[in-house]
Coordinates of C-alpha atoms and ligand atoms in Angstrom, one line a residue:
X188 CA 186.7 22.7 -65.4
X189 CA 186.4 22.7 -61.5
X190 CA 188.4 25.1 -60.0
X191 CA 190.2 24.8 -57.0
X192 CA 188.7 28.1 -55.5
X193 CA 185.4 30.5 -56.1
X194 CA 184.9 33.6 -54.4
X195 CA 181.1 35.0 -54.6
X196 CA 181.7 38.9 -54.0
X197 CA 184.2 41.8 -55.6
X198 CA 184.0 43.8 -52.1
X199 CA 187.8 44.5 -50.4
X200 CA 186.7 41.1 -48.7
X201 CA 186.1 39.0 -50.7
X202 CA 189.2 40.8 -53.6
X203 CA 191.0 40.2 -50.3
X204 CA 190.9 37.3 -49.3
X205 CA 191.4 36.0 -53.3
X206 CA 194.7 37.2 -53.0
X207 CA 195.7 36.0 -50.4
X208 CA 194.4 32.3 -51.5
X209 CA 196.6 33.0 -54.9
X210 CA 199.9 34.0 -52.7
X211 CA 199.7 30.7 -50.4
X212 CA 198.9 29.2 -53.0
X213 CA 200.5 29.9 -56.3
X214 CA 199.3 28.2 -59.7
X215 CA 195.4 27.9 -58.2
X216 CA 192.4 28.1 -60.0
X217 CA 190.5 30.6 -58.8
X218 CA 187.2 32.6 -60.2
X219 CA 185.6 35.8 -58.4
X220 CA 181.9 35.8 -59.3
X221 CA 180.9 39.9 -58.7
X222 CA 176.9 40.8 -59.9
X223 CA 177.6 44.8 -60.7
X224 CA 179.4 45.3 -63.7
X225 CA 182.4 47.2 -61.6
X226 CA 183.8 45.6 -58.1
X227 CA 183.4 47.9 -54.9
X228 CA 179.8 49.0 -56.5
X229 CA 178.7 48.4 -52.4
X230 CA 179.7 49.3 -48.5
X231 CA 183.5 49.1 -49.7
X232 CA 182.9 51.9 -52.7
X233 CA 180.2 54.7 -50.6
X234 CA 182.2 54.5 -47.5
X235 CA 184.5 56.8 -45.6
X236 CA 187.5 56.4 -46.6
X237 CA 188.8 55.8 -43.3
X238 CA 192.1 54.0 -42.4
X239 CA 191.2 53.2 -38.7
X240 CA 193.9 53.1 -35.9
X241 CA 191.3 50.5 -33.7
X242 CA 190.9 53.0 -30.6
X243 CA 187.0 52.0 -30.0
X244 CA 188.2 48.2 -30.3
X245 CA 187.9 46.1 -26.6
X246 CA 191.5 45.5 -25.7
X247 CA 192.1 41.5 -27.0
X248 CA 189.2 40.9 -29.5
X249 CA 189.4 39.7 -32.8
X250 CA 188.2 43.7 -34.7
X251 CA 191.0 45.2 -32.3
X252 CA 194.3 42.8 -33.6
X253 CA 192.6 42.7 -37.0
X254 CA 192.0 46.7 -37.1
X255 CA 195.7 47.3 -35.8
X256 CA 196.9 44.7 -38.2
X257 CA 195.4 45.8 -40.8
X258 CA 196.2 49.1 -41.4
X259 CA 199.8 48.5 -40.8
X260 CA 198.8 45.8 -44.0
X261 CA 196.4 48.9 -46.2
X262 CA 199.3 51.4 -45.7
X263 CA 201.8 49.0 -46.5
X264 CA 200.3 47.4 -49.9
X265 CA 199.2 51.6 -51.0
X266 CA 203.1 51.6 -50.8
X267 CA 204.1 49.1 -52.5
X268 CA 201.3 49.7 -55.2
X269 CA 201.5 53.2 -55.5
X270 CA 198.2 54.4 -54.4
X271 CA 197.6 57.4 -52.8
X272 CA 196.7 57.6 -49.0
X273 CA 197.2 60.0 -46.2
X274 CA 198.2 59.8 -42.1
X275 CA 196.6 62.8 -41.7
X276 CA 195.5 62.0 -38.2
X277 CA 192.4 62.1 -36.1
X278 CA 190.7 64.6 -33.4
X279 CA 188.0 62.8 -31.2
X280 CA 186.1 65.7 -29.7
X281 CA 184.4 65.8 -26.0
X282 CA 181.3 68.4 -26.1
X283 CA 179.9 67.7 -22.9
X284 CA 180.6 66.0 -19.2
X285 CA 179.3 62.8 -20.1
X286 CA 181.1 62.7 -23.4
X287 CA 184.6 63.4 -21.7
X288 CA 183.9 60.7 -18.8
X289 CA 183.0 58.2 -22.3
X290 CA 186.6 60.5 -23.6
X291 CA 188.8 58.9 -20.8
X292 CA 187.3 55.8 -21.3
X293 CA 188.7 55.5 -24.5
X294 CA 191.8 57.0 -23.5
X295 CA 192.0 54.2 -21.2
X296 CA 191.2 51.6 -23.6
X297 CA 193.6 53.2 -25.9
X298 CA 196.6 52.7 -24.0
X299 CA 195.4 48.6 -23.9
X300 CA 195.8 48.7 -27.2
X301 CA 198.8 49.8 -27.3
X302 CA 198.1 53.0 -29.8
X303 CA 199.6 56.0 -29.2
X304 CA 197.5 59.0 -28.2
X305 CA 197.5 62.1 -26.8
X306 CA 194.8 64.1 -24.8
X307 CA 193.8 67.3 -25.7
X308 CA 192.8 70.3 -22.8
X309 CA 190.3 72.6 -24.8
X310 CA 192.8 75.1 -25.8
X311 CA 195.2 72.7 -27.1
X312 CA 192.1 71.2 -29.0
X313 CA 191.7 75.3 -30.4
X314 CA 195.1 74.9 -31.4
X315 CA 195.1 71.9 -33.5
X316 CA 192.1 72.4 -34.6
X317 CA 190.8 76.5 -35.1
X318 CA 187.4 75.6 -35.9
X319 CA 186.7 72.9 -33.4
X320 CA 185.4 73.8 -30.3
X321 CA 185.0 71.5 -27.0
X322 CA 185.9 70.4 -23.3
X323 CA 188.8 68.5 -24.4
X324 CA 190.1 65.5 -27.2
X325 CA 191.8 62.8 -28.4
X326 CA 194.6 63.0 -31.1
X327 CA 195.4 59.9 -33.0
X328 CA 198.1 60.8 -35.6
X329 CA 198.0 57.0 -37.2
X330 CA 194.3 57.0 -38.7
X331 CA 194.7 57.3 -42.7
X332 CA 192.6 58.3 -45.9
X333 CA 192.5 56.5 -49.0
X334 CA 190.1 55.3 -52.0
X335 CA 189.2 52.0 -51.4
X336 CA 187.9 51.6 -54.8
X337 CA 190.9 52.6 -55.8
X338 CA 192.7 49.7 -53.8
X339 CA 189.9 47.5 -54.5
X340 CA 191.2 47.5 -58.3
X341 CA 194.6 47.2 -58.3
X342 CA 193.9 44.2 -55.5
X343 CA 191.9 42.7 -59.2
X344 CA 195.4 44.0 -60.9
X345 CA 197.2 41.3 -58.4
X346 CA 194.8 38.6 -58.9
X347 CA 194.4 38.5 -62.3
X348 CA 198.6 38.6 -62.3
X349 CA 198.5 35.9 -60.5
X350 CA 196.4 34.1 -62.4
X351 CA 192.5 34.3 -61.1
X352 CA 189.8 35.2 -63.0
X353 CA 187.2 37.7 -62.4
X354 CA 183.7 37.5 -63.7
X355 CA 181.2 40.9 -63.5
X356 CA 178.0 40.8 -64.6
X357 CA 177.3 37.4 -63.0
X358 CA 174.7 37.0 -60.2
X359 CA 175.0 34.1 -58.7
X360 CA 171.4 32.3 -58.1
X361 CA 172.1 28.8 -56.7
X362 CA 174.5 26.8 -54.4
X363 CA 174.3 23.4 -54.9
X364 CA 177.3 21.6 -52.2
X365 CA 178.3 17.8 -52.8
X366 CA 180.6 15.1 -51.1
X367 CA 183.2 16.4 -53.3
X368 CA 182.3 20.1 -55.3
X369 CA 180.3 22.6 -55.1
X370 CA 178.4 24.3 -58.2
X371 CA 177.0 27.9 -58.3
X372 CA 174.9 28.9 -60.7
X373 CA 174.3 32.5 -62.5
X374 CA 171.9 33.6 -65.3
X375 CA 174.5 33.2 -67.0
X376 CA 176.8 30.2 -66.4
X377 CA 178.0 27.2 -63.5
X378 CA 180.8 27.5 -61.8
X379 CA 182.2 23.7 -60.3
X380 CA 184.7 24.5 -57.8
X381 CA 186.5 22.9 -54.6
X382 CA 185.7 25.1 -52.3
X383 CA 183.4 28.2 -51.6
X384 CA 184.2 31.6 -49.8
X385 CA 180.9 33.9 -50.2
X386 CA 181.5 37.2 -49.4
X387 CA 178.3 38.8 -50.4
X388 CA 177.9 42.1 -47.8
X389 CA 174.4 43.4 -48.1
X390 CA 172.9 39.9 -49.1
X391 CA 174.9 37.0 -47.5
X392 CA 171.8 36.0 -45.6
X393 CA 170.1 35.3 -48.8
X394 CA 173.0 33.3 -50.4
X395 CA 173.2 31.5 -46.9
X396 CA 170.3 30.2 -47.0
X397 CA 170.8 30.0 -50.7
X398 CA 173.2 26.9 -50.0
X399 CA 171.1 25.5 -47.7
X400 CA 173.4 27.0 -44.7
X401 CA 171.3 27.0 -40.9
X402 CA 171.3 30.8 -40.0
X403 CA 169.8 32.9 -37.2
X404 CA 170.4 35.9 -38.6
X405 CA 169.0 38.4 -40.9
X406 CA 170.7 41.6 -42.4
X407 CA 169.3 44.6 -42.1
X408 CA 169.8 47.8 -44.2
X409 CA 171.0 50.8 -42.2
X410 CA 172.0 53.9 -44.6
X411 CA 174.7 56.2 -43.6
X412 CA 173.9 59.4 -45.1
X413 CA 176.8 62.1 -46.3
X414 CA 176.5 65.3 -47.3
X415 CA 179.7 67.2 -48.6
X416 CA 181.0 71.1 -47.8
X417 CA 181.8 73.6 -50.0
X418 CA 185.3 73.6 -52.2
X419 CA 185.6 76.5 -50.2
X420 CA 185.3 75.4 -46.8
X421 CA 188.2 72.4 -47.5
X422 CA 190.6 73.1 -45.2
X423 CA 188.7 73.9 -42.1
X424 CA 189.8 71.1 -40.2
X425 CA 193.6 70.0 -40.4
X426 CA 192.3 66.1 -39.4
X427 CA 189.1 63.7 -39.0
X428 CA 187.4 65.1 -37.1
X429 CA 184.8 63.0 -35.1
X430 CA 182.5 63.0 -32.0
X431 CA 183.1 60.9 -28.8
X432 CA 181.1 57.4 -29.6
X433 CA 178.1 56.4 -27.5
X434 CA 179.9 53.4 -26.3
X435 CA 176.0 51.5 -26.5
X436 CA 175.8 52.4 -30.0
X437 CA 177.4 49.9 -33.4
X438 CA 178.0 53.5 -35.5
X439 CA 180.1 56.5 -34.7
X440 CA 178.9 59.3 -34.8
X441 CA 178.2 62.3 -37.7
X442 CA 182.1 62.9 -38.4
X443 CA 183.8 65.5 -40.7
X444 CA 186.3 62.7 -42.9
X445 CA 188.4 64.4 -44.8
X446 CA 188.8 62.2 -48.0
X447 CA 191.6 61.7 -49.9
X448 CA 190.6 64.2 -53.3
X449 CA 190.9 67.3 -50.6
X450 CA 187.2 67.5 -50.2
X451 CA 185.5 67.1 -47.4
X452 CA 182.7 65.0 -46.1
X453 CA 180.2 64.9 -43.2
X454 CA 178.6 62.0 -42.0
X455 CA 177.6 59.3 -41.8
X456 CA 174.5 58.7 -40.2
X457 CA 172.6 55.5 -39.2
X458 CA 169.1 54.8 -39.9
X459 CA 166.5 51.8 -40.9
X460 CA 167.4 51.4 -44.6
X461 CA 164.1 50.6 -47.3
X462 CA 166.0 48.6 -49.7
X463 CA 169.4 46.9 -49.4
X464 CA 170.5 48.6 -52.7
X465 CA 168.3 51.8 -52.5
X466 CA 171.0 54.4 -52.2
X467 CA 168.6 57.1 -53.2
X468 CA 166.4 58.7 -50.1
X469 CA 163.2 57.1 -50.1
X470 CA 163.8 54.8 -53.2
X471 CA 161.4 51.5 -51.8
X472 CA 162.4 47.5 -52.4
X473 CA 159.0 45.9 -50.9
X474 CA 160.8 42.4 -51.1
X475 CA 163.4 43.8 -48.6
X476 CA 161.6 45.8 -46.0
X477 CA 158.8 42.5 -46.3
X478 CA 161.9 40.8 -45.9
X479 CA 163.0 42.1 -42.6
X480 CA 159.6 43.3 -41.2
X481 CA 158.4 39.7 -41.2
X482 CA 162.1 38.9 -39.0
X483 CA 161.1 38.6 -35.2
X484 CA 164.3 39.5 -34.4
X485 CA 164.1 43.2 -36.3
X486 CA 160.8 44.5 -34.1
X487 CA 163.3 43.8 -30.9
X488 CA 165.7 45.6 -32.3
X489 CA 163.5 48.4 -33.2
X490 CA 162.2 48.3 -29.7
X491 CA 165.1 48.3 -28.0
X492 CA 166.8 51.1 -30.1
X493 CA 163.5 53.5 -29.7
X494 CA 165.2 56.0 -28.7
X495 CA 168.2 56.8 -30.6
X496 CA 166.5 55.1 -34.0
X497 CA 163.7 58.2 -33.6
X498 CA 166.3 61.3 -33.5
X499 CA 168.2 59.5 -36.6
X500 CA 165.3 59.5 -38.3
X501 CA 164.2 62.8 -37.2
X502 CA 167.9 64.3 -37.9
X503 CA 167.8 62.3 -41.5
X504 CA 164.5 64.2 -42.6
X505 CA 165.6 67.8 -41.2
X506 CA 168.8 69.1 -42.4
X507 CA 168.7 71.0 -39.3
X508 CA 168.7 68.4 -37.2
X509 CA 171.7 66.8 -39.0
X510 CA 173.8 70.2 -38.6
X511 CA 173.2 70.9 -35.0
X512 CA 175.0 67.3 -34.6
X513 CA 178.1 68.8 -36.2
X514 CA 177.8 71.8 -35.1
X515 CA 177.7 70.5 -31.6
X516 CA 181.9 70.5 -31.9
X517 CA 182.5 73.0 -35.4
X518 CA 179.9 75.5 -34.5
X519 CA 180.7 77.6 -37.8
X520 CA 179.5 74.8 -40.1
X521 CA 176.0 76.5 -41.6
X522 CA 172.8 74.8 -43.5
X523 CA 174.0 75.9 -46.9
X524 CA 177.3 74.1 -46.2
X525 CA 175.4 70.5 -46.8
X526 CA 175.6 69.8 -50.5
X527 CA 174.6 66.6 -52.0
X528 CA 176.4 63.8 -51.5
X529 CA 176.4 59.8 -51.9
X530 CA 174.4 57.6 -49.4
X531 CA 176.4 54.3 -48.3
X532 CA 174.5 51.5 -46.6
X533 CA 175.8 49.2 -43.5
X534 CA 174.8 44.8 -44.0
X535 CA 174.1 44.8 -40.0
X536 CA 173.5 41.4 -39.3
X537 CA 170.5 41.1 -36.3
X538 CA 169.8 37.7 -34.3
X539 CA 166.5 36.5 -33.4
X540 CA 166.0 38.3 -30.4
X541 CA 167.0 41.6 -31.4
X542 CA 171.3 41.9 -30.7
X543 CA 173.0 43.3 -33.7
X544 CA 176.3 41.1 -33.9
X545 CA 179.1 43.7 -33.7
X546 CA 181.8 41.4 -34.7
X547 CA 182.8 39.2 -37.6
X548 CA 180.1 36.0 -38.0
X549 CA 181.4 33.3 -40.3
X550 CA 178.7 30.1 -41.6
X551 CA 181.5 27.1 -42.6
X552 CA 180.1 23.8 -44.1
X553 CA 182.9 20.9 -45.2
X554 CA 182.9 22.9 -48.3
X555 CA 182.0 26.3 -48.3
X556 CA 182.9 29.2 -45.9
X557 CA 179.9 32.3 -46.0
X558 CA 181.2 35.7 -44.1
X559 CA 177.8 36.8 -42.6
X560 CA 179.0 39.4 -41.5
X561 CA 182.1 42.0 -41.4
X562 CA 181.3 45.2 -39.5
X563 CA 183.5 48.4 -39.8
X564 CA 186.2 48.9 -40.2
X565 CA 186.6 46.0 -42.4
X566 CA 187.8 47.5 -45.2
X567 CA 190.7 49.0 -42.6
X568 CA 190.6 45.6 -41.8
X569 CA 190.2 43.9 -44.9
X570 CA 194.3 42.2 -45.5
X571 CA 193.9 40.5 -42.6
X572 CA 190.8 39.4 -42.6
X573 CA 191.5 37.2 -46.4
X574 CA 194.0 35.7 -44.9
X575 CA 192.3 35.1 -41.3
X576 CA 189.9 33.3 -44.1
X577 CA 192.4 31.4 -45.9
X578 CA 193.6 29.8 -42.5
X579 CA 189.7 28.9 -42.2
X580 CA 189.6 27.0 -45.7
X581 CA 192.9 25.5 -45.7
X582 CA 192.2 24.0 -42.4
X583 CA 189.5 22.1 -43.3
X584 CA 191.2 20.6 -45.9
Ligands
LIG754 C1 178.8 54.6 -44.5 C2 179.9 53.5 -44.2 C3 181.0 54.2 -43.6 C4 182.0 53.1 -43.4 N1 183.2 53.9 -43.5 C5 184.1 52.8 -43.3 C6 185.3 53.4 -43.2 O1 185.7 54.6 -42.7 N2 186.6 52.5 -42.6 C7 186.7 51.1 -42.8 O2 187.4 50.6 -42.6 N3 185.3 50.6 -42.6 C8 184.1 51.4 -43.0 N4 183.5 50.5 -43.3 C9 182.8 48.9 -43.5 C10 183.6 48.7 -44.4 O3 183.2 49.5 -46.0 C11 182.2 47.2 -44.5 O4 182.6 46.2 -44.1 C12 182.9 46.5 -46.1 O5 183.1 47.3 -47.3 C13 183.0 45.3 -46.1 O6 183.1 44.8 -47.3 P1 182.7 43.8 -48.0 O7 183.8 42.7 -49.2 O8 181.6 42.3 -46.5 O9 181.4 43.6 -48.8 P2 180.8 45.2 -50.4 O10 181.8 45.8 -50.2 O11 179.5 45.1 -49.9 O12 180.9 43.8 -51.0 C14 179.9 42.4 -51.3 C15 179.9 42.4 -53.2 O13 179.3 40.8 -52.6 C16 178.4 41.3 -54.0 N5 177.1 40.6 -54.4 C17 176.2 40.4 -52.9 N6 175.2 38.8 -53.7 C18 176.1 38.3 -55.0 C19 175.3 38.0 -55.6 N7 174.6 37.2 -55.3 N8 176.7 37.1 -56.5 C20 177.4 37.8 -57.5 N9 178.0 38.6 -55.7 C21 177.7 39.2 -55.5 C22 177.9 43.0 -54.7 O14 177.3 43.0 -55.4 C23 179.1 43.2 -53.9 O15 179.9 44.1 -54.9 C24 181.8 51.7 -43.6 C25 181.1 51.2 -43.8 C26 179.2 51.2 -44.7 C27 178.4 51.1 -45.4

């Protein structure tokens, strides 16, 4: 049989894309191939669970637009399907004069992005968050929290209801495009489809190369290490607490995140990973390390980010350093409050010149679309991303 559509990757981007395709073309035959035995096993299932409002992104950019629309669409999807979510709001805290300056720039950006943001002075900050200190802050009431694994399980139910198939434990090992179809193979079988969409996150560059697509980047894994607070401290904060980020870095800084199950996590940091899917600290995948070590872009980015990279590494090795990043705004935290919690791993696309790709990156051929970079907040933005991907494949005819 020839499927109308095949999608590789059962993370939130692949699932949102499948849902949108079946909505636009009811009755289409569609199959999702996922290598793990559960959906959302990688980035989607290891994130902070935040429905971002979109304060960070350049006004008018694709990221800003997708995030704003995605936050609304995610909340609406949760309402329609009875998924628990909470709009708990978020406070960004400025701890020194430089961060006050950056906070002001962020406030201007939020206004251009049409977001409702309240400026807080030190006293207003203390009233809103008695356990947090800072020179000032920004309060965004639209930020929410959700369990993205639950969102994915629900998306999978919608896809199956609409006639889509989901095949788990199928690692794609070969992709061949011909004039009228694409053949995708795993050790368990092969599938032919008129169109293929690849949403493979941490493995996306390998699948592009496997399909014969020319790419100029490579995925470098960055670990996002978390801790969990003891249950007795679950009410330490009323909102999500973030530092003011360094605009030069793609990561948001270690934050306190209220999770939808009532717990509070601390993190994530951003340290070079020793494997794309190696979640345990110091666990190494030599193939992954050898591959990025032989990529010129890796050494260039390492050199360009030596200062921040070294301090992230130091804080990863020494809990006291990690703690200092949070004590800056939450001084009552002690090292014994940092309990173990599973890390996440980001798929960061890096170009040959060492530049980090901050935006979406796609590669398209007549019958394939590869999502080469779907950076944070792609979980928040997944529904409009799915719609944007569907536009591209339907336009391609
Ligand atoms: C630590 C961390 C915190 C984050 N926090 C947030 C947040 O709070 N809010 C937010 O909006 N975003 C957040 N993000 C970003 C967001 O989670 C990701 O951008 C998003 O989940 C990407 O989804 P994806 O479907 O592209 O990738 P993934 O979820 O990684 O899915 C890719 C899938 O492809 C499968 N696959 C790979 N290779 C093959 C193969 N050969 N054959 C078959 N299947 C294959 C994988 O098994 C995987 O299931 C965070 C990310 C990280 C890492």
